[in-house]
Coordinates of C-alpha atoms in Angstrom, one line a residue:
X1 CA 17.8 11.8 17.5
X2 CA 15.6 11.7 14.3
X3 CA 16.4 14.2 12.0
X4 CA 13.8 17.0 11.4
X5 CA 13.0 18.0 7.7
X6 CA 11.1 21.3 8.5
X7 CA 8.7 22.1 5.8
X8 CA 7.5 25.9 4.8
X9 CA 3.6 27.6 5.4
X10 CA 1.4 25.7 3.9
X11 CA -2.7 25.2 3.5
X12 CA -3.8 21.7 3.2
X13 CA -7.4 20.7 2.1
X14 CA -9.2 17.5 2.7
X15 CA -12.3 17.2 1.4
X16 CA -14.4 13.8 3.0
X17 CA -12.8 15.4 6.1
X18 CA -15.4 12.9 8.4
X19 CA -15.0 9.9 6.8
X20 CA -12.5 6.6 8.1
X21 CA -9.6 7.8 6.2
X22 CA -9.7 11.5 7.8
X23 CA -10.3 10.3 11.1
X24 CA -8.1 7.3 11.7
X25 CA -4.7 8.1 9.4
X26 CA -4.6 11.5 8.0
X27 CA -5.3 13.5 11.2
X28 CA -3.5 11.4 13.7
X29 CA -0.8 11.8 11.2
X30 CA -0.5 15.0 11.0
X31 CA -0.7 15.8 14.9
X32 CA 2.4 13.1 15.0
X33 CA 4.1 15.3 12.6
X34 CA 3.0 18.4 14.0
X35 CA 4.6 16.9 17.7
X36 CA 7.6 16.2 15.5
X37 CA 8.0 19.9 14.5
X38 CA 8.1 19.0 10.8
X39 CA 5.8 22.3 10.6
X40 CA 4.5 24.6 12.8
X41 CA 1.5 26.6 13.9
X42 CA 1.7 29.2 10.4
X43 CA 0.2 25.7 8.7
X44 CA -3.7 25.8 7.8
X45 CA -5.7 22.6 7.2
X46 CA -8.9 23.1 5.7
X47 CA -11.3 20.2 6.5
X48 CA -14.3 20.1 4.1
X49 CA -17.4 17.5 4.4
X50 CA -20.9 18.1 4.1
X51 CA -22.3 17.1 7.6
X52 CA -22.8 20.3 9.1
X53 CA -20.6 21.1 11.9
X54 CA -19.7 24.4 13.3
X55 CA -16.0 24.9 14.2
X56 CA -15.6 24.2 18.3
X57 CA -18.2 20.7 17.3
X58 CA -15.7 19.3 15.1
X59 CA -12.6 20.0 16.5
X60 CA -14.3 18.4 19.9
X61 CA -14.5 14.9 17.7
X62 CA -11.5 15.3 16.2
X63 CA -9.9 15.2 19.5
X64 CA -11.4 12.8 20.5
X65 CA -10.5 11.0 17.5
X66 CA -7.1 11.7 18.5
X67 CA -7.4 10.3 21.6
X68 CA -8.6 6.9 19.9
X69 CA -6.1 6.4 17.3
X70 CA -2.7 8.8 18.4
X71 CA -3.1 8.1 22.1
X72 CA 0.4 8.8 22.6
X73 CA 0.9 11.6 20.5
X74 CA -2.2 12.9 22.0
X75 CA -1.2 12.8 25.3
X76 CA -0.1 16.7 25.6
X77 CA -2.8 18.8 26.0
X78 CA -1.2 22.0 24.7
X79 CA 0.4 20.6 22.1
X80 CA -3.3 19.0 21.0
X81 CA -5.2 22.0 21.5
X82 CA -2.0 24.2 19.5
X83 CA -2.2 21.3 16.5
X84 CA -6.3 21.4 16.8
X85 CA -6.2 25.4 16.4
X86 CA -4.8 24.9 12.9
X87 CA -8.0 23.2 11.7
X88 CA -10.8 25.2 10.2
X89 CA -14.3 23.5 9.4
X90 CA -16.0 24.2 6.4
X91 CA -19.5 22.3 5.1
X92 CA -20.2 22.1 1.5
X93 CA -21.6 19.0 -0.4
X94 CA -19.8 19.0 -3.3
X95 CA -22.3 17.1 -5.0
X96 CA -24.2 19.9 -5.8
X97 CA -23.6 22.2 -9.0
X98 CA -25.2 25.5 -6.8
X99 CA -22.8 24.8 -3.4
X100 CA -20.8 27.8 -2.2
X101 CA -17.8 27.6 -2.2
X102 CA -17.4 30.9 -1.0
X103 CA -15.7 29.4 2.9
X104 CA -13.3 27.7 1.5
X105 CA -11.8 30.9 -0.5
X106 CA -12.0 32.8 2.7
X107 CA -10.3 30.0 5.1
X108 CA -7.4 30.1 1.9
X109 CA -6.1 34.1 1.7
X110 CA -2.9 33.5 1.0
X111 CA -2.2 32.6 -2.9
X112 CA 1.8 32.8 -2.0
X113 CA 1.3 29.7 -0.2
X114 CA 1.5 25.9 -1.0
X115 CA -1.6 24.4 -0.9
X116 CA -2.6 20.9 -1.3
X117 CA -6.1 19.3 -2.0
X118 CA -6.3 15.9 -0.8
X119 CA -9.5 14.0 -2.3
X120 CA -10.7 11.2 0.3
X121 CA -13.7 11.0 -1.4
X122 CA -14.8 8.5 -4.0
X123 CA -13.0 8.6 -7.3
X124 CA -16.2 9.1 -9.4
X125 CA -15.6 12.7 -7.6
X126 CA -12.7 13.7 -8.4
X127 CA -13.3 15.1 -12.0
X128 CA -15.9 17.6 -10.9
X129 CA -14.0 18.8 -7.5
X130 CA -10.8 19.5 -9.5
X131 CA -13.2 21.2 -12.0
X132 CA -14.8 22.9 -9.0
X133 CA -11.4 24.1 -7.7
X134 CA -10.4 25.4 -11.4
X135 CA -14.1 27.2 -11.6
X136 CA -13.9 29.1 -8.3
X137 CA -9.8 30.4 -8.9
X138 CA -8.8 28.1 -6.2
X139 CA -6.1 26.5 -7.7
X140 CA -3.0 28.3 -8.1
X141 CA 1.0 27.7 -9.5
X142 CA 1.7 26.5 -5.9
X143 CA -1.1 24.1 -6.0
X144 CA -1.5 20.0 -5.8
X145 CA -3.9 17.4 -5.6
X146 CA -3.4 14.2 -4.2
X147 CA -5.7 11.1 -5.0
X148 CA -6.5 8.7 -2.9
X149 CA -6.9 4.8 -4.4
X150 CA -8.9 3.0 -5.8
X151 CA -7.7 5.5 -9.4
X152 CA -10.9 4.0 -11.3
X153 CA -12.3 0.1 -11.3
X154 CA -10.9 -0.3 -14.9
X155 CA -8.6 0.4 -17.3
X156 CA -11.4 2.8 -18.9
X157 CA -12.1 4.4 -15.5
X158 CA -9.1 5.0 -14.6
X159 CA -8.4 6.8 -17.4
X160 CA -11.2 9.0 -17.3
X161 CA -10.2 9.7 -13.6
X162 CA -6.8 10.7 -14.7
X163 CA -8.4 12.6 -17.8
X164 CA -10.6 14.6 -15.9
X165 CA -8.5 15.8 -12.9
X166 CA -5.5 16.3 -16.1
X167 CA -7.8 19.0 -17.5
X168 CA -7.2 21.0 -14.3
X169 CA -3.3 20.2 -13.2
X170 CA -0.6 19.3 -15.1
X171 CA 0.6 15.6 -14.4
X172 CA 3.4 16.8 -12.0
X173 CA 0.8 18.3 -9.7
X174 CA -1.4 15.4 -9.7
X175 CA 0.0 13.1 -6.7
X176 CA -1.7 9.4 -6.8
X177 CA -1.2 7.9 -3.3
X178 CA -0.5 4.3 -2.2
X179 CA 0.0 4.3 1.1
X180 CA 2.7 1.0 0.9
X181 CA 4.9 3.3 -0.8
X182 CA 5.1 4.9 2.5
X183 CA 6.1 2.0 5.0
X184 CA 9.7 2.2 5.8
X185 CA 10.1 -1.7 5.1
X186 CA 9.4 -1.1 1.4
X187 CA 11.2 2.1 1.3
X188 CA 14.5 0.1 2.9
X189 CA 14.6 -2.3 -0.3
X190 CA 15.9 0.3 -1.8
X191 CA 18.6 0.8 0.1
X192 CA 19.2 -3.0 0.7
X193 CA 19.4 -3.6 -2.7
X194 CA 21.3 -0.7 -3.7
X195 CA 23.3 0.7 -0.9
X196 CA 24.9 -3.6 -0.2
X197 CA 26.5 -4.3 -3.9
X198 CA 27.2 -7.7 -3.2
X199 CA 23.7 -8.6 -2.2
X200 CA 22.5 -6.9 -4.9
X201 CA 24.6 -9.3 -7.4
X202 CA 22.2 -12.1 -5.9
X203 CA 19.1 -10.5 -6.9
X204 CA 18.5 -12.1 -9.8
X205 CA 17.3 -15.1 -11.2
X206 CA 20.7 -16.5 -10.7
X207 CA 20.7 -17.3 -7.3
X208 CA 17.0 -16.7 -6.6
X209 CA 14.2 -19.8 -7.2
X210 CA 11.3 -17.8 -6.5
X211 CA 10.1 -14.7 -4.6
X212 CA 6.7 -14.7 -2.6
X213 CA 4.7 -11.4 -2.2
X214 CA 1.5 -12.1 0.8
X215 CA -0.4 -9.1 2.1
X216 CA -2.3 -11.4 4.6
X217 CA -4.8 -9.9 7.2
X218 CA -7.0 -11.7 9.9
X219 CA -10.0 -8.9 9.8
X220 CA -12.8 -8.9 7.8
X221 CA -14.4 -6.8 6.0
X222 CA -15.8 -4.8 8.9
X223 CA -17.7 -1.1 7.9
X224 CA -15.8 -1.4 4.1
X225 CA -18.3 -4.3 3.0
X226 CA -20.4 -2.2 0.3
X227 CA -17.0 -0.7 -1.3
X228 CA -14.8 -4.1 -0.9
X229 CA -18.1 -6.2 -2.8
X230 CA -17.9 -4.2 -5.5
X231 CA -14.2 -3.9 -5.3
X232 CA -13.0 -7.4 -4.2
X233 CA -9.3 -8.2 -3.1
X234 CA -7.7 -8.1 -6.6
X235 CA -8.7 -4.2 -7.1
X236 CA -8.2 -3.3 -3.1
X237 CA -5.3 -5.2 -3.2
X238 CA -3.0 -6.6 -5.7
X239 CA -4.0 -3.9 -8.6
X240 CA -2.1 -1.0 -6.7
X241 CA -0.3 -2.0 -3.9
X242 CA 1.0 -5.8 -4.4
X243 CA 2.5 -4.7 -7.9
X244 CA 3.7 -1.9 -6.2
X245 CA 5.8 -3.8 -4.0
X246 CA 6.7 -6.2 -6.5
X247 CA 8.1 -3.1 -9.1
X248 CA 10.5 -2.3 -6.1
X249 CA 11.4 -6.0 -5.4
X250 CA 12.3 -6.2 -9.5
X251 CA 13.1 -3.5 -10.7
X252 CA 16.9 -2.3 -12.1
X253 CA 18.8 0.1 -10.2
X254 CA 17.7 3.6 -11.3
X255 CA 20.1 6.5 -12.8
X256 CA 19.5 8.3 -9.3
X257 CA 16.4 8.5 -6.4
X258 CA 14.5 11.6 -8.4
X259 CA 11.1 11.0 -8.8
X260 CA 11.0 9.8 -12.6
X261 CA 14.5 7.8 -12.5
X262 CA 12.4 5.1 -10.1
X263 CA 9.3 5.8 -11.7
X264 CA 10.6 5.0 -14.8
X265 CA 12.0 1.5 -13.6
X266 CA 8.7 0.5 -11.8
X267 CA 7.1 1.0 -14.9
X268 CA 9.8 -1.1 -17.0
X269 CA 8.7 -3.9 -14.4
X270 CA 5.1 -3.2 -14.9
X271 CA 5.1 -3.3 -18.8
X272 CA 7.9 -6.9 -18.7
X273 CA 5.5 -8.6 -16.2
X274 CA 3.9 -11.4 -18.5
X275 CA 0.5 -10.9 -20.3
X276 CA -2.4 -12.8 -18.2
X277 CA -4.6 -14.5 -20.9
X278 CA -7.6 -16.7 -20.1
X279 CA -5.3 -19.5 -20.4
X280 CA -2.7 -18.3 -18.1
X281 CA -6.0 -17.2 -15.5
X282 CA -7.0 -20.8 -15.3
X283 CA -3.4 -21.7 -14.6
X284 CA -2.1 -19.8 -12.4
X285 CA -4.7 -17.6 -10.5
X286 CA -6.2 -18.7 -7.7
X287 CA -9.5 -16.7 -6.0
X288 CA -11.2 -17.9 -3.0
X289 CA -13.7 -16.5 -0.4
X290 CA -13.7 -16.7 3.7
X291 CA -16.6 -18.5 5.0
X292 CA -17.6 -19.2 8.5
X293 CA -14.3 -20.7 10.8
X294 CA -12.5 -20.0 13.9
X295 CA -9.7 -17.5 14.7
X296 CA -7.4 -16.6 17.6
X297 CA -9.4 -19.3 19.4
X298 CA -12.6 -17.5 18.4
X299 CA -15.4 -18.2 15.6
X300 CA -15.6 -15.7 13.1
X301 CA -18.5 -15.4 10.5
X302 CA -18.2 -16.1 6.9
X303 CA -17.9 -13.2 3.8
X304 CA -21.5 -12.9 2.8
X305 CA -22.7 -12.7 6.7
X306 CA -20.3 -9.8 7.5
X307 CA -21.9 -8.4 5.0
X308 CA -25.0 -8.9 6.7
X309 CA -26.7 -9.9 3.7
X310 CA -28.2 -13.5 2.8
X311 CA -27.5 -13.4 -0.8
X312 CA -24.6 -14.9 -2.4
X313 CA -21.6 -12.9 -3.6
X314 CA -18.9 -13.8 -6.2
X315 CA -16.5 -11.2 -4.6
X316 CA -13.0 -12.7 -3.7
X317 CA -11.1 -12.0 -0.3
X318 CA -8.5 -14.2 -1.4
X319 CA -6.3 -14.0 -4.9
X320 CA -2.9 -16.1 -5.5
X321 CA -1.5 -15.2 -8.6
X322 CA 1.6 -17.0 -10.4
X323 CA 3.5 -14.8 -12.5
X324 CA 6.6 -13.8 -14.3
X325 CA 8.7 -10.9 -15.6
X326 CA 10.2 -10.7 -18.9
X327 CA 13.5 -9.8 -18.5
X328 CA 17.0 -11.0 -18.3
X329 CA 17.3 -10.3 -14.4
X330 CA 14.1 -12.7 -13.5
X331 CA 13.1 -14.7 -16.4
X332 CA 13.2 -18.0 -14.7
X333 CA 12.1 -16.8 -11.7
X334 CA 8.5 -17.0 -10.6
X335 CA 6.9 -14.5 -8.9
X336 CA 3.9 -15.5 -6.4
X337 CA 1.2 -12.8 -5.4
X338 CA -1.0 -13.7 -2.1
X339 CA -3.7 -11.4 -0.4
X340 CA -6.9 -12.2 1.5
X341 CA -8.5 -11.5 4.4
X342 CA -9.2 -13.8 7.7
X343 CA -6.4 -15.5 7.2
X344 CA -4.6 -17.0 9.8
X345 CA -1.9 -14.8 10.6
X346 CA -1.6 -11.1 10.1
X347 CA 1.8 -10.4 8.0
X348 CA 2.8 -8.3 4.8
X349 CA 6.2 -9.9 4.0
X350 CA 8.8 -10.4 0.9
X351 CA 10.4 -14.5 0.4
X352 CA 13.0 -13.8 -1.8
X353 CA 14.0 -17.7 -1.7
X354 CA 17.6 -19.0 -3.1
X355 CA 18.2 -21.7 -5.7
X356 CA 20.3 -25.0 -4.0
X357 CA 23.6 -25.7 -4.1
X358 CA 23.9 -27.5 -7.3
X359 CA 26.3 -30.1 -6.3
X360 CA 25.9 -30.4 -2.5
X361 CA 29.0 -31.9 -0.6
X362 CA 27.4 -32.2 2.7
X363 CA 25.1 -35.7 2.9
X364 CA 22.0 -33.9 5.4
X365 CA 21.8 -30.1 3.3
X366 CA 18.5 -28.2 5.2
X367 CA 16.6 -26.3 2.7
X368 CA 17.8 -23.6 0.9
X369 CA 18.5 -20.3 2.2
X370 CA 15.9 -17.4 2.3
X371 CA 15.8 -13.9 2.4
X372 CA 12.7 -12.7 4.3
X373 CA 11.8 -8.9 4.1
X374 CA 8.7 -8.6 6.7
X375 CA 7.3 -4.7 6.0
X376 CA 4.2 -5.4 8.9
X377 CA 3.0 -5.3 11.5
X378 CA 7.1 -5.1 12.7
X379 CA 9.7 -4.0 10.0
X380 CA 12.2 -6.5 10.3
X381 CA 14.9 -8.5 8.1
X382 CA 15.9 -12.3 8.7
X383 CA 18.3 -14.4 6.5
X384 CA 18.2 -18.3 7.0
X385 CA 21.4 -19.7 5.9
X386 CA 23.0 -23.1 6.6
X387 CA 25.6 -23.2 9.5
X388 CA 28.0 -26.4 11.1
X389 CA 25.5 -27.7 13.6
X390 CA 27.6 -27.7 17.1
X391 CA 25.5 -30.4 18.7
X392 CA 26.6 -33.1 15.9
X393 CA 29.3 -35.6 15.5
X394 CA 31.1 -34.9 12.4
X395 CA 30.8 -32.1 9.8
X396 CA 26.8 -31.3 9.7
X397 CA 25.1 -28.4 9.0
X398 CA 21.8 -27.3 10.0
X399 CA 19.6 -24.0 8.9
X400 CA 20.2 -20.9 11.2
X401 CA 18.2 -17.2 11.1
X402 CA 20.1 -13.7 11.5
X403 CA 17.3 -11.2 12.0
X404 CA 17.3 -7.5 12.7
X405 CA 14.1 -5.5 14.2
X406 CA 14.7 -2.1 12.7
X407 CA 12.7 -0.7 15.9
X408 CA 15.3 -2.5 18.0
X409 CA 17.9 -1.6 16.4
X410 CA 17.7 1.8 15.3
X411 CA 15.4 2.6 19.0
X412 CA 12.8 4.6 16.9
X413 CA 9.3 3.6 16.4
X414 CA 8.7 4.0 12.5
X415 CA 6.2 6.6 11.3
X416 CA 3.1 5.7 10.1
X417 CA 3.2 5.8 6.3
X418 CA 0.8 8.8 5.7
X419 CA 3.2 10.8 7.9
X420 CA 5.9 10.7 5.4
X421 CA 3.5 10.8 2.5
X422 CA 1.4 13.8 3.5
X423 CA 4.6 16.1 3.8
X424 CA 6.1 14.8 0.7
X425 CA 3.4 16.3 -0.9
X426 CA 3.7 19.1 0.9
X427 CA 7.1 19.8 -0.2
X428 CA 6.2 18.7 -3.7
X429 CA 8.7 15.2 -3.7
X430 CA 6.6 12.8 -5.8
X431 CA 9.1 10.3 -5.9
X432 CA 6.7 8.0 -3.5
X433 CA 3.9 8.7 -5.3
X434 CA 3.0 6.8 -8.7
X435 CA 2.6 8.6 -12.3
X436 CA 0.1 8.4 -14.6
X437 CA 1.8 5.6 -16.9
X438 CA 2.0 3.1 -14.4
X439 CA -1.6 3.4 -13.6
X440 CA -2.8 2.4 -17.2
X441 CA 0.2 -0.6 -16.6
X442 CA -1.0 -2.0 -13.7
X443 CA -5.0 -1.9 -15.3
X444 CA -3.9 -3.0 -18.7
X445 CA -2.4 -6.3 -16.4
X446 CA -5.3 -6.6 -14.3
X447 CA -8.1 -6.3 -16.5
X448 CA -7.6 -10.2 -18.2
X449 CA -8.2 -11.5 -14.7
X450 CA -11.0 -9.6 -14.1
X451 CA -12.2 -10.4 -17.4
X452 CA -12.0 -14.1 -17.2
X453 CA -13.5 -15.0 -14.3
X454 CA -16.9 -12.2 -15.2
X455 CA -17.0 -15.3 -17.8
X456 CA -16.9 -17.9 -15.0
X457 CA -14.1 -19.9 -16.3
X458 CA -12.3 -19.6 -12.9
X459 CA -14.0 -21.1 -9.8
X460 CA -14.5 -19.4 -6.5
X461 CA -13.3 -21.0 -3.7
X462 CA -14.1 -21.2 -0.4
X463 CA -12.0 -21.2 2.3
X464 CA -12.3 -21.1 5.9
X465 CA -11.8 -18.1 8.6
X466 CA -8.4 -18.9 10.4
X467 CA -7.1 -20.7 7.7
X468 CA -4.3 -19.8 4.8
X469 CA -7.1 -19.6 2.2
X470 CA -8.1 -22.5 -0.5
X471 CA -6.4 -25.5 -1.0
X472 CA -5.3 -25.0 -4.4
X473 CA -3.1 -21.9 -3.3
X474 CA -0.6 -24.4 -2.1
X475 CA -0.6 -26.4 -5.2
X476 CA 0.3 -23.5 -7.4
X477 CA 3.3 -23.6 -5.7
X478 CA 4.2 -27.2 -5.5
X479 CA 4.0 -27.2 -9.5
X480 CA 7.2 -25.5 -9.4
X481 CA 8.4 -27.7 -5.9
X482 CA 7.9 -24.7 -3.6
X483 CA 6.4 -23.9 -0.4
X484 CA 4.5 -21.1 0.7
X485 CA 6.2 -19.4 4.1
X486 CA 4.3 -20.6 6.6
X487 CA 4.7 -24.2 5.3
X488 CA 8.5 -23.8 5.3
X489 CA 8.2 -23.2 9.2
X490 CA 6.6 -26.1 10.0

């Protein structure tokens, strides 16, 4: 049986409460919780949005919501209509300098209690509702916000994001989500790494040629196409939660698990993680775009008409990036980033891939071993290593796979990653969320890519619907005598 961490009374309130987000992750999420008993019916959440709904209206879609994307959890009729009695409706555009505000201080009596403002709004936003909350008394000692990505579109911007909300909470109120952080197979490289010493003595450049990061999907862009045009994949992508992944892949073992001893080493990784100059773009940054192909037996359209536009658009769906981090543990070991959308398969997996025996004494040695980390859609672990083949004459050896399902063995169905991350923000843990500093890193990294191709000196590539994105992806890896997973299968 799961254990329960039971959290306190609390008020929770989302403003863009009718938007995706709201609908598809945060409420299922917390009715799972809620069916969990992680908190009970003293717990308030406030739902603000400015389409006007009365009470009984929305909590009617939000069931049926429920129905659509917790079917399972949903399944209980009390235990849906006790979870939708803890929702309260309130309309204000909070747009306007003249709204009243006046609802939302009478749905939250209680200044004793925790209370949480979650922003699933645009970040251009966020400034004036935390100056909003500090103007009408709403935010209290026991108070936090939490920010949904993207944190700004540049280095500049996202420091005037974290400016502006700054002026109204202290940094250690101020809770910047990523919602990777929250999938249990990036939480368990932690304890992989650190909890198995003698695997951890391999994680290095040492005994590791390369390690491969993909974050592939098979969808489009569907209903996101106006924010992912002006965002592309390296912002919705790589920017936040790619190097996020990565930090956790590289970095040291911290002093303990508090919030600032990881945060600290992610940041380390962050700031060693080598400098991207124009030079360095051309080399070893790949961006492509989907067009028109064929996918699960079916033809998809290209970028530009899911869009539903005719105009052309420079917007990538696919980035490769070749990288390194500057540090004793991985200097020679490169690092390879890969996102993109309609890709062939659907995966979000870590290659950690090992360096050959350096003098071999069997005549037919497979490949090298791998360590292969898959975080979606199944959590699981596999490690290819080389075995005596049973079916040969002599002493041969062949390549074998040990994998373990966590589902399968552990019988649980993992949470969704907002379920952990809502109530760790609740109970004020921000050890999953990411700080202020590593922000800027991750921009001040970013930014040269961004910059060099607005001057065109990188092409954009097409690449077709179904496939594993341009051709030149592969050679970026062949420089260095590697192959990207799916080409090691076949």
């Amino acid at each position: 049986m799961a254990h329960v961490h039971r959290t306190g009374a609390f008020d929770f309130v989302i403003f863009g409460a009718t938007g995706d987000l709201t609908r598809r992750k945060l409420l299922p999420a917390f009715l799972r919780r809620f069916v969990a008993r992680e908190f009970g019916a003293d717990a308030r959440i406030i739902c603000v949005a400015r389409t006007p709904h009365g009470n009984d209206d929305f909590r009617s879609n939000v069931q049926q919501d429920l129905r659509e994307f917790a079917p399972d959890t949903a399944r209980d009729e009390d235990t849906l209509h006790a979870f939708l009695g803890l929702l309260t409706y309130v309309t204000l555009d909070a747009t306007q300098p003249d709204a009243d505000w006046q609802a939302i201080k009478a749905a939250l009596p209680d200044t004793e209690r925790t209370r949480v403002f979650y922003l699933a709004t645009g970040p251009a936003l966020y400034a004036s509702l935390c100056q909003a909350l500090s103007t009408h008394g709403l935010i209290t000692p026991l108070s936090r916000v939490v920010l949904e990505k993207p944190i700004g579109t540049s280095l500049a911007t996202a420091r005037a994001v974290n400016e502006g909300v700054g002026h109204f909470f202290p940094e250690e109120a101020i809770y910047r989500i990523d919602h990777y952080l929250g999938k249990e197979g990036v939480q368990n490289i932690l304890a992989l790494r650190f909890a198995n010493p003698a695997l951890e003595k391999l994680w290095s450049s040492e005994a590791i040629e390369h390690v491969q990061i993909t974050a592939a999907e098979t969808v489009g862009v569907g209903s996101r196409g106006p924010y992912y045009d002006e965002a592309g994949a390296l912002r919705d992508m790589v920017q936040n939660h790619l190097l996020q992944v990565l930090c956790m892949v590289a970095m040291d073992a911290p002093a303990s698990l508090r919030a600032d001893d990881l945060r600290n080493e992610k940041l380390k990784v962050l700031n060693a993680l080598r400098p991207m100059t124009a030079d360095m773009v051309r080399q070893n940054v790949i961006r492509g775009q989907y067009t028109a192909g064929r996918l699960k037996g079916e033809d998809v359209a290209g970028y530009t008409q899911d869009l539903g536009t005719k105009h052309t658009s420079s917007t990538e769906t696919f980035v490769a990036i070749r990288t390194k981090i500057r540090t004793a543990r991985w200097g020679n070991t490169p690092f390879y980033l890969r996102t993109g959308k309609r890709l062939a398969t659907k995966t979000t997996e870590i290659v950690l891939q090992f360096r050959p025996q350096a003098w071999p004494i069997f005549t037919n040695m497979p490949s090298p071993g791998r360590l292969v980390i898959r975080i979606a859609p199944q959590e699981e672990l596999s490690f290819v290593m080389a075995v005596r083949d049973p079916g040969a004459g002599g002493l041969r050896v062949r390549n074998a796979t040990l994998n373990m399902s966590y589902e399968h063995s552990f019988s649980i169905a993992y949470q969704d990653s907002y379920e952990r991350l809502l109530l760790d923000a609740v109970r004020g843990d921000p050890a999953l969320f990411i700080r202020r500093d590593e922000v800027d890193a991750s921009w001040r990294w970013v930014e040269p890519i961004l910059d060099t191709w607005q001057q065109g000196l990188t092409p954009l590539e097409p690449y077709p619907a179904g496939s594993w994105g341009p051709a030149s992806a592969r050679a970026l890896l062949a420089r260095d005598g590697a192959l990207w997973h799916e080409d090691m299968l076949t």
